[in-house]
Amino acid sequence: MKPHFTFHIAHLVMPLMLAACGGGDAPSASGSPPVAIVTAPAAFATNLVGNLTFSASAIDDVGVTGIEIQLDGKRVGSVGVTSPHQVSVDSNAYAPGQHVVRARATDAGGKVSEWDTVTVQFGGSRSVPAWFNRNPTWITGLNAATAFAQTPDGRLLVAEQDGALRVVKNATLLTTPMLEVKVNSQGERGLLGVAAHPNFAGNGYVYVHYTSTENTIHNRVSRFTVTGDVASIEEELIDLPTLVATNHNGGAIHFGTDGKLYVAVGDNAAPSNSQNLNSPLGKMLRFNDDGSIPNDNPFCTTNGNLACAVWAYGLRNPFTFAVNPDTGRIYINDVGQNTWEEINLGIPGANYGWPESEGPDNVNESFTGPLFTYKHSAASPAGSGPGGFFVGFSVAGGTFYPDAGPFPANYRNSYYFADFIGRFVGRFDYSNNAAYAFATVEDRPVDLLAGIDGALYVLTRAGITRISAQ
Ligand SMILES: [Ca+2]
Ligand SMILES: [Ca+2]
């Protein structure tokens, strides 16, 4: 702890000297903003358990009037005035893994310091924070599930890799699938994506993304019309190129708030596809709800060509993505190769860099780097660098929890993401550009969904875990 404090003293002195030298502006009653530092816990502290004391100090040229300490973006305890300001935190209330402590100070003139932030790791064995319940056996008996969607009436439609679209109705898995498509399910092929039309209540349209064996083995998006719990009338809307490898198909499909259908497509293990705008592979594609190509996509040289559907590119294997229902923002999870997992902000025309770059290792400033990225191995020291204490191998699942809902306020307005191998759910707090541990899962997660009832649903290969506010 001592070296950490000493390190910050050097930073504390400088603003005071600058203030003393005088700037161009006339001095106000409050002068310069204060400077705050977190003095406990130490940066990158690991395995913090039990009751913890967080401490922060602040200095100001005129006088500190408030010191605030936050954990994971939420204030803990009261605002103090005297340094060191200390608050108590029961770490047993939180999931084990990464948490972020920060402090700031104000002065009499309302000037506010920068945040001083330390990233730490809590220990313990809690599977969700104390304000939540987790039911890992809410639905069991799924066969190699890959993705799910919810209809406005609350049913969950669950894609199984072998081609069945299952229905969960009133917390029960129905025996009869809503539909079955004939698939090739070798490797990562099969039924991979499902979406309900924004006007499902009116038209009954459900969309599926699957590996068809018709003529050649290729991925296809079809639309079905649902009556009751059964779908009929397949309309084959989009046929992607013939596959070579069995992996990197991407898979997720969702409607944007613009009413367009977005389809995430992997590079099919041929990385050069991702930078080739004449290939729909390694891309995020964007279609009208009838499978036709909108005339406002960013790249199009030959009208009607499937390449005109490209909305963003430079992706490797975007198995999952999500649309923020409040803002329309799209976050694209890209499964990495040897080093990094990525969460990318969807931007029309963006190039996310694969295979020229991965994670934060951007080699070209025209590439769009990830919003958040975590590594396949611990940093040195553990917790430092992009991703902090998050370690995983396959980002699989993402959903926005909206501004409203039964979750405690500080758990809303967050992007939840899961890792297939790490078996965890993390929370990306996009307002503060930080990620925190949220939950552990007992099986391999493949998809996440913030449900109409305000619960967070975690789809695993074999079932659905339901996480709800207490
Ligand atoms: Ca001041
Ligand atoms: Ca990238």
Tab-separated table of C-alpha atoms and ligand atoms in Angstrom:
chain	number	residue	atom	x	y	z
A	1	MET	CA	0.000	0.000	0.000
A	2	LYS	CA	2.829	2.373	0.821
A	3	PRO	CA	4.338	2.457	-2.688
A	4	HIS	CA	0.903	3.171	-4.132
A	5	PHE	CA	0.470	6.195	-1.846
A	6	THR	CA	3.957	7.490	-2.544
A	7	PHE	CA	3.384	7.202	-6.239
A	8	HIS	CA	0.329	9.436	-6.024
A	9	ILE	CA	2.003	12.136	-3.938
A	10	ALA	CA	3.975	13.181	-6.993
A	11	HIS	CA	0.707	13.778	-8.806
A	12	LEU	CA	-0.747	15.732	-5.902
A	13	VAL	CA	1.977	18.335	-5.852
A	14	MET	CA	1.726	19.403	-9.446
A	15	PRO	CA	-1.764	20.974	-9.508
A	16	LEU	CA	-0.911	23.020	-6.426
A	17	MET	CA	2.227	24.376	-8.047
A	18	LEU	CA	0.326	25.248	-11.188
A	19	ALA	CA	-2.281	27.057	-9.130
A	20	ALA	CA	0.393	29.009	-7.298
A	21	CYS	CA	1.991	30.110	-10.545
A	22	GLY	CA	-1.351	31.444	-11.717
A	23	GLY	CA	-3.116	30.838	-14.981
A	24	GLY	CA	-4.656	33.331	-17.357
A	25	ASP	CA	-7.945	33.406	-15.452
A	26	ALA	CA	-8.644	35.420	-12.345
A	27	PRO	CA	-8.566	33.134	-9.286
A	28	SER	CA	-11.997	32.116	-8.010
A	29	ALA	CA	-12.931	31.422	-4.418
A	30	SER	CA	-12.345	27.706	-4.943
A	31	GLY	CA	-9.220	28.003	-7.074
A	32	SER	CA	-8.183	24.692	-8.581
A	33	PRO	CA	-10.156	21.436	-8.417
A	34	PRO	CA	-9.231	19.080	-5.583
A	35	VAL	CA	-7.214	15.911	-6.038
A	36	ALA	CA	-8.438	12.622	-4.550
A	37	ILE	CA	-6.652	9.332	-4.092
A	38	VAL	CA	-7.804	5.887	-3.042
A	39	THR	CA	-5.434	4.742	-0.287
A	40	ALA	CA	-7.106	1.369	0.365
A	41	PRO	CA	-7.508	-1.128	-1.116
A	42	ALA	CA	-4.251	-1.228	-3.011
A	43	ALA	CA	-4.410	-1.374	-6.780
A	44	PHE	CA	-4.616	-4.966	-8.084
A	45	ALA	CA	-5.204	-6.397	-4.599
A	46	THR	CA	-6.408	-9.989	-4.940
A	47	ASN	CA	-8.672	-12.346	-3.020
A	48	LEU	CA	-10.242	-9.630	-0.847
A	49	VAL	CA	-12.725	-11.315	1.490
A	50	GLY	CA	-14.894	-10.369	4.453
A	51	ASN	CA	-15.470	-6.850	5.710
A	52	LEU	CA	-13.233	-4.412	3.863
A	53	THR	CA	-12.313	-0.841	4.702
A	54	PHE	CA	-11.993	1.444	1.719
A	55	SER	CA	-10.128	4.674	2.321
A	56	ALA	CA	-9.580	7.856	0.319
A	57	SER	CA	-7.823	11.149	0.945
A	58	ALA	CA	-8.110	14.481	-0.792
A	59	ILE	CA	-6.353	17.827	-0.872
A	60	ASP	CA	-7.382	21.176	-2.247
A	61	ASP	CA	-5.882	24.655	-2.482
A	62	VAL	CA	-8.796	26.169	-0.534
A	63	GLY	CA	-10.618	23.341	1.197
A	64	VAL	CA	-12.122	19.917	0.574
A	65	THR	CA	-15.874	19.816	1.193
A	66	GLY	CA	-16.643	16.256	0.165
A	67	ILE	CA	-14.941	12.921	-0.463
A	68	GLU	CA	-16.980	10.201	-2.165
A	69	ILE	CA	-15.995	6.551	-2.529
A	70	GLN	CA	-17.686	4.282	-5.062
A	71	LEU	CA	-17.669	0.540	-5.661
A	72	ASP	CA	-18.624	-0.562	-9.171
A	73	GLY	CA	-20.008	2.886	-9.999
A	74	LYS	CA	-22.194	3.213	-6.883
A	75	ARG	CA	-21.441	5.321	-3.795
A	76	VAL	CA	-20.641	3.414	-0.622
A	77	GLY	CA	-21.373	4.990	2.745
A	78	SER	CA	-21.757	8.698	3.262
A	79	VAL	CA	-19.746	11.505	1.727
A	80	GLY	CA	-16.938	12.486	4.090
A	81	VAL	CA	-14.994	15.692	4.588
A	82	THR	CA	-11.945	14.729	6.609
A	83	SER	CA	-9.047	12.770	5.164
A	84	PRO	CA	-8.745	9.881	5.303
A	85	HIS	CA	-12.404	9.183	4.585
A	86	GLN	CA	-13.221	5.553	5.288
A	87	VAL	CA	-16.170	3.344	4.406
A	88	SER	CA	-16.916	-0.299	5.131
A	89	VAL	CA	-17.872	-2.852	2.491
A	90	ASP	CA	-18.975	-6.438	2.988
A	91	SER	CA	-17.275	-8.203	0.092
A	92	ASN	CA	-19.412	-11.279	0.774
A	93	ALA	CA	-22.306	-9.458	-0.887
A	94	TYR	CA	-20.544	-9.474	-4.243
A	95	ALA	CA	-19.626	-12.070	-6.818
A	96	PRO	CA	-15.970	-13.097	-6.792
A	97	GLY	CA	-13.807	-11.504	-9.447
A	98	GLN	CA	-13.129	-7.995	-10.644
A	99	HIS	CA	-14.479	-4.932	-8.851
A	100	VAL	CA	-13.588	-1.272	-9.212
A	101	VAL	CA	-13.085	1.175	-6.335
A	102	ARG	CA	-12.808	4.878	-7.028
A	103	ALA	CA	-12.888	8.185	-5.179
A	104	ARG	CA	-13.398	11.835	-5.995
A	105	ALA	CA	-13.538	15.071	-4.025
A	106	THR	CA	-15.313	18.409	-4.291
A	107	ASP	CA	-14.419	21.854	-3.009
A	108	ALA	CA	-16.556	24.760	-1.780
A	109	GLY	CA	-16.855	26.185	-5.274
A	110	GLY	CA	-18.278	22.931	-6.631
A	111	LYS	CA	-15.090	22.001	-8.433
A	112	VAL	CA	-14.809	18.221	-8.712
A	113	SER	CA	-11.618	16.196	-8.886
A	114	GLU	CA	-10.837	13.484	-11.382
A	115	TRP	CA	-11.707	9.973	-10.230
A	116	ASP	CA	-8.860	8.003	-8.740
A	117	THR	CA	-9.555	4.382	-9.601
A	118	VAL	CA	-8.183	1.055	-8.431
A	119	THR	CA	-9.116	-2.336	-9.838
A	120	VAL	CA	-9.231	-5.216	-7.364
A	121	GLN	CA	-10.342	-8.819	-7.147
A	122	PHE	CA	-12.789	-10.117	-4.555
A	123	GLY	CA	-12.593	-13.708	-3.384
A	124	GLY	CA	-15.405	-15.826	-2.024
A	125	SER	CA	-17.793	-18.222	-3.652
A	126	ARG	CA	-21.059	-16.308	-4.086
A	127	SER	CA	-22.648	-17.013	-7.500
A	128	VAL	CA	-24.584	-13.711	-7.762
A	129	PRO	CA	-24.610	-10.474	-5.721
A	130	ALA	CA	-26.647	-10.512	-2.507
A	131	TRP	CA	-29.500	-8.548	-4.105
A	132	PHE	CA	-30.215	-11.351	-6.598
A	133	ASN	CA	-31.462	-14.916	-6.807
A	134	ARG	CA	-29.996	-17.421	-9.245
A	135	ASN	CA	-31.915	-20.501	-10.349
A	136	PRO	CA	-29.519	-22.721	-12.336
A	137	THR	CA	-32.187	-25.344	-13.043
A	138	TRP	CA	-34.961	-23.019	-14.220
A	139	ILE	CA	-35.016	-25.013	-17.484
A	140	THR	CA	-33.128	-28.270	-17.964
A	141	GLY	CA	-33.022	-30.877	-20.702
A	142	LEU	CA	-31.956	-28.772	-23.672
A	143	ASN	CA	-29.873	-30.477	-26.314
A	144	ALA	CA	-26.846	-28.415	-27.423
A	145	ALA	CA	-28.610	-25.052	-27.270
A	146	THR	CA	-27.092	-22.191	-29.267
A	147	ALA	CA	-29.304	-19.086	-29.030
A	148	PHE	CA	-32.668	-17.822	-27.798
A	149	ALA	CA	-35.181	-15.030	-28.330
A	150	GLN	CA	-38.327	-13.865	-26.594
A	151	THR	CA	-41.729	-13.168	-28.108
A	152	PRO	CA	-43.792	-10.247	-26.732
A	153	ASP	CA	-46.105	-12.704	-24.923
A	154	GLY	CA	-43.099	-13.922	-22.890
A	155	ARG	CA	-42.340	-17.246	-24.556
A	156	LEU	CA	-38.675	-18.083	-25.030
A	157	LEU	CA	-37.703	-19.646	-28.357
A	158	VAL	CA	-34.576	-21.745	-27.943
A	159	ALA	CA	-32.463	-22.886	-30.879
A	160	GLU	CA	-30.858	-26.308	-30.579
A	161	GLN	CA	-27.878	-27.014	-32.791
A	162	ASP	CA	-29.475	-30.087	-34.377
A	163	GLY	CA	-32.251	-27.981	-35.920
A	164	ALA	CA	-35.083	-27.905	-33.382
A	165	LEU	CA	-36.543	-24.615	-32.199
A	166	ARG	CA	-37.900	-25.310	-28.721
A	167	VAL	CA	-40.502	-23.310	-26.805
A	168	VAL	CA	-40.372	-22.366	-23.120
A	169	LYS	CA	-43.833	-21.312	-22.046
A	170	ASN	CA	-44.792	-20.455	-18.455
A	171	ALA	CA	-41.394	-21.721	-17.269
A	172	THR	CA	-41.934	-25.105	-18.936
A	173	LEU	CA	-40.045	-26.588	-21.872
A	174	LEU	CA	-42.651	-27.825	-24.340
A	175	THR	CA	-42.059	-31.307	-25.723
A	176	THR	CA	-42.932	-30.439	-29.310
A	177	PRO	CA	-40.558	-28.021	-31.091
A	178	MET	CA	-42.012	-24.920	-32.737
A	179	LEU	CA	-40.195	-25.965	-35.911
A	180	GLU	CA	-37.396	-28.204	-37.113
A	181	VAL	CA	-35.012	-27.411	-39.942
A	182	LYS	CA	-32.737	-29.912	-41.623
A	183	VAL	CA	-29.192	-28.941	-40.772
A	184	ASN	CA	-25.598	-29.997	-41.012
A	185	SER	CA	-24.443	-29.762	-37.382
A	186	GLN	CA	-20.781	-30.712	-37.730
A	187	GLY	CA	-18.422	-28.608	-35.617
A	188	GLU	CA	-19.988	-25.192	-35.073
A	189	ARG	CA	-22.658	-25.638	-37.759
A	190	GLY	CA	-26.357	-26.107	-37.201
A	191	LEU	CA	-29.279	-23.978	-36.056
A	192	LEU	CA	-27.416	-20.958	-34.718
A	193	GLY	CA	-29.713	-17.951	-34.454
A	194	VAL	CA	-33.330	-16.984	-33.815
A	195	ALA	CA	-35.206	-13.671	-33.782
A	196	ALA	CA	-38.828	-12.640	-33.478
A	197	HIS	CA	-40.082	-9.875	-35.767
A	198	PRO	CA	-40.651	-6.531	-33.953
A	199	ASN	CA	-44.322	-6.885	-34.929
A	200	PHE	CA	-44.491	-10.568	-34.014
A	201	ALA	CA	-47.782	-9.955	-32.216
A	202	GLY	CA	-49.287	-8.873	-35.537
A	203	ASN	CA	-47.555	-11.080	-38.117
A	204	GLY	CA	-46.215	-14.104	-36.192
A	205	TYR	CA	-42.858	-13.968	-37.996
A	206	VAL	CA	-39.904	-15.868	-36.548
A	207	TYR	CA	-36.482	-15.864	-38.240
A	208	VAL	CA	-33.869	-18.604	-37.967
A	209	HIS	CA	-30.231	-18.787	-39.088
A	210	TYR	CA	-29.014	-22.304	-39.806
A	211	THR	CA	-26.633	-24.448	-41.822
A	212	SER	CA	-28.691	-25.811	-44.692
A	213	THR	CA	-27.761	-28.911	-46.669
A	214	GLU	CA	-29.884	-27.966	-49.666
A	215	ASN	CA	-27.732	-28.113	-52.856
A	216	THR	CA	-24.576	-27.147	-50.958
A	217	ILE	CA	-23.772	-26.846	-47.276
A	218	HIS	CA	-24.267	-23.178	-46.481
A	219	ASN	CA	-25.820	-20.882	-43.930
A	220	ARG	CA	-29.324	-19.589	-44.526
A	221	VAL	CA	-31.810	-17.213	-42.935
A	222	SER	CA	-35.438	-18.270	-43.212
A	223	ARG	CA	-38.680	-16.789	-42.003
A	224	PHE	CA	-41.518	-18.849	-40.556
A	225	THR	CA	-45.037	-17.867	-39.582
A	226	VAL	CA	-46.125	-18.952	-36.117
A	227	THR	CA	-49.622	-19.935	-35.102
A	228	GLY	CA	-50.001	-20.948	-31.474
A	229	ASP	CA	-46.789	-22.790	-30.589
A	230	VAL	CA	-46.214	-24.165	-34.089
A	231	ALA	CA	-44.476	-22.562	-37.070
A	232	SER	CA	-45.198	-23.260	-40.713
A	233	ILE	CA	-44.512	-21.846	-44.180
A	234	GLU	CA	-40.725	-21.563	-44.480
A	235	GLU	CA	-39.643	-18.629	-46.622
A	236	GLU	CA	-35.956	-18.933	-47.525
A	237	LEU	CA	-34.773	-15.330	-47.433
A	238	ILE	CA	-30.975	-15.316	-47.470
A	239	ASP	CA	-28.513	-17.953	-48.694
A	240	LEU	CA	-24.874	-17.321	-47.797
A	241	PRO	CA	-21.908	-18.842	-49.714
A	242	THR	CA	-20.974	-22.515	-49.590
A	243	LEU	CA	-19.050	-23.326	-46.427
A	244	VAL	CA	-15.560	-24.789	-46.347
A	245	ALA	CA	-14.579	-25.187	-42.678
A	246	THR	CA	-17.031	-26.363	-40.030
A	247	ASN	CA	-16.191	-23.515	-37.623
A	248	HIS	CA	-16.539	-19.715	-37.381
A	249	ASN	CA	-20.098	-19.375	-38.598
A	250	GLY	CA	-21.047	-16.497	-36.313
A	251	GLY	CA	-24.745	-17.098	-35.860
A	252	ALA	CA	-26.707	-14.483	-33.934
A	253	ILE	CA	-29.574	-12.610	-35.611
A	254	HIS	CA	-31.516	-9.686	-34.108
A	255	PHE	CA	-33.702	-6.844	-35.252
A	256	GLY	CA	-32.301	-3.369	-34.733
A	257	THR	CA	-34.471	-0.533	-33.472
A	258	ASP	CA	-34.424	0.617	-37.131
A	259	GLY	CA	-36.552	-2.442	-38.012
A	260	LYS	CA	-33.719	-4.035	-40.003
A	261	LEU	CA	-32.528	-7.622	-39.531
A	262	TYR	CA	-28.855	-7.882	-38.531
A	263	VAL	CA	-27.026	-11.155	-39.176
A	264	ALA	CA	-23.606	-11.874	-37.643
A	265	VAL	CA	-21.440	-14.032	-39.906
A	266	GLY	CA	-18.036	-15.543	-39.109
A	267	ASP	CA	-15.011	-15.793	-41.391
A	268	ASN	CA	-15.479	-19.581	-41.851
A	269	ALA	CA	-11.876	-20.002	-40.660
A	270	ALA	CA	-10.556	-18.138	-43.717
A	271	PRO	CA	-9.395	-14.833	-42.170
A	272	SER	CA	-8.949	-13.059	-45.506
A	273	ASN	CA	-12.737	-13.127	-45.934
A	274	SER	CA	-13.084	-10.587	-43.133
A	275	GLN	CA	-11.326	-7.752	-44.997
A	276	ASN	CA	-12.878	-8.634	-48.367
A	277	LEU	CA	-15.924	-6.429	-48.915
A	278	ASN	CA	-17.016	-8.682	-51.763
A	279	SER	CA	-17.553	-11.526	-49.308
A	280	PRO	CA	-20.378	-11.603	-46.755
A	281	LEU	CA	-18.207	-13.680	-44.403
A	282	GLY	CA	-16.554	-12.123	-41.335
A	283	LYS	CA	-19.190	-9.376	-41.341
A	284	MET	CA	-22.244	-7.920	-39.745
A	285	LEU	CA	-24.931	-7.972	-42.444
A	286	ARG	CA	-28.095	-5.848	-42.547
A	287	PHE	CA	-31.317	-6.750	-44.347
A	288	ASN	CA	-34.915	-5.653	-44.672
A	289	ASP	CA	-37.412	-7.900	-42.900
A	290	ASP	CA	-38.146	-9.719	-46.178
A	291	GLY	CA	-34.463	-10.535	-46.764
A	292	SER	CA	-33.934	-7.852	-49.401
A	293	ILE	CA	-30.947	-5.524	-49.082
A	294	PRO	CA	-31.621	-1.967	-47.873
A	295	ASN	CA	-30.406	0.828	-50.150
A	296	ASP	CA	-28.642	2.658	-47.293
A	297	ASN	CA	-26.013	0.067	-46.360
A	298	PRO	CA	-22.501	1.556	-46.367
A	299	PHE	CA	-20.807	-0.533	-49.090
A	300	CYS	CA	-22.388	-1.443	-52.386
A	301	THR	CA	-20.875	-1.547	-55.850
A	302	THR	CA	-23.239	-3.936	-57.624
A	303	ASN	CA	-26.885	-3.627	-56.639
A	304	GLY	CA	-28.433	-6.828	-55.407
A	305	ASN	CA	-25.071	-8.479	-54.769
A	306	LEU	CA	-24.984	-10.131	-51.345
A	307	ALA	CA	-21.898	-8.020	-50.580
A	308	CYS	CA	-24.215	-4.992	-50.556
A	309	ALA	CA	-25.615	-6.356	-47.304
A	310	VAL	CA	-22.336	-5.646	-45.482
A	311	TRP	CA	-22.907	-3.226	-42.590
A	312	ALA	CA	-19.588	-3.663	-40.755
A	313	TYR	CA	-16.555	-5.888	-41.302
A	314	GLY	CA	-13.227	-7.160	-39.976
A	315	LEU	CA	-14.923	-9.653	-37.638
A	316	ARG	CA	-13.666	-13.146	-36.864
A	317	ASN	CA	-16.481	-15.093	-35.268
A	318	PRO	CA	-19.288	-12.866	-33.970
A	319	PHE	CA	-21.299	-15.641	-32.355
A	320	THR	CA	-23.432	-13.185	-30.357
A	321	PHE	CA	-24.429	-9.517	-30.409
A	322	ALA	CA	-27.148	-7.399	-28.834
A	323	VAL	CA	-29.256	-4.314	-29.469
A	324	ASN	CA	-29.862	-1.744	-26.730
A	325	PRO	CA	-33.662	-1.299	-26.727
A	326	ASP	CA	-33.375	2.227	-25.274
A	327	THR	CA	-30.754	3.676	-27.621
A	328	GLY	CA	-30.540	1.288	-30.578
A	329	ARG	CA	-26.808	0.846	-30.000
A	330	ILE	CA	-25.453	-2.524	-31.089
A	331	TYR	CA	-22.629	-4.312	-29.287
A	332	ILE	CA	-20.918	-7.079	-31.246
A	333	ASN	CA	-19.048	-9.824	-29.376
A	334	ASP	CA	-16.165	-11.160	-31.435
A	335	VAL	CA	-14.598	-14.451	-30.368
A	336	GLY	CA	-10.830	-14.094	-30.502
A	337	GLN	CA	-8.078	-16.394	-31.645
A	338	ASN	CA	-5.133	-16.774	-29.294
A	339	THR	CA	-5.240	-13.757	-27.037
A	340	TRP	CA	-8.264	-11.463	-26.833
A	341	GLU	CA	-12.071	-11.517	-26.619
A	342	GLU	CA	-13.809	-8.364	-27.869
A	343	ILE	CA	-16.975	-6.349	-27.313
A	344	ASN	CA	-17.297	-3.892	-30.199
A	345	LEU	CA	-19.604	-0.946	-30.748
A	346	GLY	CA	-21.604	-1.467	-33.925
A	347	ILE	CA	-20.985	1.386	-36.346
A	348	PRO	CA	-22.070	1.310	-40.005
A	349	GLY	CA	-18.983	0.941	-42.172
A	350	ALA	CA	-16.674	0.094	-39.261
A	351	ASN	CA	-13.713	-2.247	-39.727
A	352	TYR	CA	-12.901	-4.131	-36.522
A	353	GLY	CA	-9.503	-5.173	-37.791
A	354	TRP	CA	-9.505	-8.965	-37.998
A	355	PRO	CA	-7.137	-10.545	-39.025
A	356	GLU	CA	-4.734	-7.595	-39.009
A	357	SER	CA	-5.374	-6.856	-35.364
A	358	GLU	CA	-7.015	-8.374	-32.303
A	359	GLY	CA	-8.148	-6.795	-29.054
A	360	PRO	CA	-6.298	-3.608	-28.112
A	361	ASP	CA	-3.408	-4.361	-30.463
A	362	ASN	CA	-4.602	-1.987	-33.146
A	363	VAL	CA	-2.081	-1.748	-35.934
A	364	ASN	CA	-4.081	0.616	-38.114
A	365	GLU	CA	-5.803	3.754	-36.894
A	366	SER	CA	-8.626	3.252	-39.395
A	367	PHE	CA	-9.679	0.146	-37.449
A	368	THR	CA	-12.319	0.452	-34.769
A	369	GLY	CA	-10.905	-0.955	-31.530
A	370	PRO	CA	-13.105	-2.774	-29.014
A	371	LEU	CA	-15.091	-1.034	-26.285
A	372	PHE	CA	-13.992	-3.745	-23.896
A	373	THR	CA	-11.594	-6.608	-24.349
A	374	TYR	CA	-10.298	-9.326	-22.048
A	375	LYS	CA	-7.473	-11.759	-22.335
A	376	HIS	CA	-7.048	-15.512	-22.439
A	377	SER	CA	-4.436	-15.325	-19.681
A	378	ALA	CA	-3.833	-13.186	-16.614
A	379	ALA	CA	-1.944	-9.930	-17.069
A	380	SER	CA	1.215	-9.186	-15.096
A	381	PRO	CA	0.577	-8.006	-12.471
A	382	ALA	CA	-2.803	-9.749	-12.417
A	383	GLY	CA	-5.572	-7.219	-12.973
A	384	SER	CA	-3.479	-4.728	-14.926
A	385	GLY	CA	-3.988	-3.973	-18.588
A	386	PRO	CA	-7.129	-4.219	-20.732
A	387	GLY	CA	-9.759	-6.498	-19.245
A	388	GLY	CA	-8.280	-6.341	-15.750
A	389	PHE	CA	-8.995	-9.536	-13.839
A	390	PHE	CA	-11.339	-10.913	-16.505
A	391	VAL	CA	-9.863	-14.012	-18.095
A	392	GLY	CA	-11.812	-16.088	-20.611
A	393	PHE	CA	-11.611	-17.813	-23.960
A	394	SER	CA	-14.841	-17.361	-25.832
A	395	VAL	CA	-17.212	-14.431	-25.424
A	396	ALA	CA	-20.637	-15.965	-25.994
A	397	GLY	CA	-23.713	-14.050	-24.935
A	398	GLY	CA	-24.546	-10.409	-24.566
A	399	THR	CA	-27.619	-8.432	-23.583
A	400	PHE	CA	-28.463	-4.917	-22.522
A	401	TYR	CA	-30.329	-4.506	-19.269
A	402	PRO	CA	-32.405	-1.372	-19.865
A	403	ASP	CA	-32.870	1.768	-17.812
A	404	ALA	CA	-36.056	0.432	-16.214
A	405	GLY	CA	-36.747	-2.886	-14.507
A	406	PRO	CA	-36.598	-4.660	-11.152
A	407	PHE	CA	-32.801	-4.822	-10.994
A	408	PRO	CA	-31.289	-2.351	-8.497
A	409	ALA	CA	-30.597	0.941	-10.289
A	410	ASN	CA	-26.837	0.487	-10.474
A	411	TYR	CA	-27.286	-2.896	-12.193
A	412	ARG	CA	-29.390	-1.387	-14.990
A	413	ASN	CA	-27.999	0.488	-17.990
A	414	SER	CA	-25.431	-2.244	-18.256
A	415	TYR	CA	-24.287	-4.691	-20.913
A	416	TYR	CA	-24.058	-8.223	-19.564
A	417	PHE	CA	-21.693	-10.604	-21.327
A	418	ALA	CA	-20.796	-14.256	-20.814
A	419	ASP	CA	-17.812	-16.472	-21.506
A	420	PHE	CA	-18.372	-20.003	-22.798
A	421	ILE	CA	-15.242	-21.456	-21.234
A	422	GLY	CA	-14.934	-19.170	-18.198
A	423	ARG	CA	-18.565	-19.874	-17.241
A	424	PHE	CA	-19.093	-16.376	-15.911
A	425	VAL	CA	-21.362	-13.420	-16.582
A	426	GLY	CA	-19.697	-10.005	-16.464
A	427	ARG	CA	-21.292	-6.583	-16.373
A	428	PHE	CA	-19.923	-3.843	-18.624
A	429	ASP	CA	-20.907	-0.453	-17.163
A	430	TYR	CA	-20.768	1.615	-20.336
A	431	SER	CA	-21.460	4.882	-18.513
A	432	ASN	CA	-18.178	4.447	-16.646
A	433	ASN	CA	-16.291	2.288	-19.148
A	434	ALA	CA	-15.616	-0.421	-16.560
A	435	ALA	CA	-16.495	-4.095	-16.132
A	436	TYR	CA	-17.366	-5.960	-12.958
A	437	ALA	CA	-17.898	-9.600	-11.986
A	438	PHE	CA	-21.614	-10.423	-11.826
A	439	ALA	CA	-22.350	-14.141	-11.801
A	440	THR	CA	-20.943	-17.591	-12.206
A	441	VAL	CA	-22.744	-20.253	-14.242
A	442	GLU	CA	-22.565	-24.005	-13.786
A	443	ASP	CA	-22.602	-24.903	-17.475
A	444	ARG	CA	-21.195	-23.311	-20.625
A	445	PRO	CA	-23.170	-20.153	-21.506
A	446	VAL	CA	-23.997	-19.463	-25.152
A	447	ASP	CA	-26.490	-16.578	-24.980
A	448	LEU	CA	-27.996	-13.981	-22.631
A	449	LEU	CA	-31.329	-12.222	-22.621
A	450	ALA	CA	-32.873	-9.512	-20.444
A	451	GLY	CA	-36.432	-10.811	-20.245
A	452	ILE	CA	-39.697	-8.919	-20.380
A	453	ASP	CA	-40.175	-9.801	-16.693
A	454	GLY	CA	-36.903	-8.043	-15.817
A	455	ALA	CA	-34.924	-11.211	-15.094
A	456	LEU	CA	-31.606	-12.007	-16.762
A	457	TYR	CA	-31.694	-15.349	-18.559
A	458	VAL	CA	-28.497	-17.284	-19.229
A	459	LEU	CA	-28.775	-19.916	-21.941
A	460	THR	CA	-26.279	-22.729	-21.513
A	461	ARG	CA	-25.768	-25.753	-23.721
A	462	ALA	CA	-28.132	-27.796	-21.551
A	463	GLY	CA	-30.541	-25.393	-19.882
A	464	ILE	CA	-31.509	-21.899	-18.793
A	465	THR	CA	-30.338	-20.185	-15.600
A	466	ARG	CA	-32.646	-17.425	-14.369
A	467	ILE	CA	-31.171	-14.519	-12.398
A	468	SER	CA	-33.741	-12.235	-10.784
A	469	ALA	CA	-33.709	-9.322	-8.374
A	470	GLN	CA	-34.718	-10.249	-4.811
B	1	CA	CA	-10.093	24.240	-4.964
B	2	CA	CA	-10.943	-6.401	-33.530
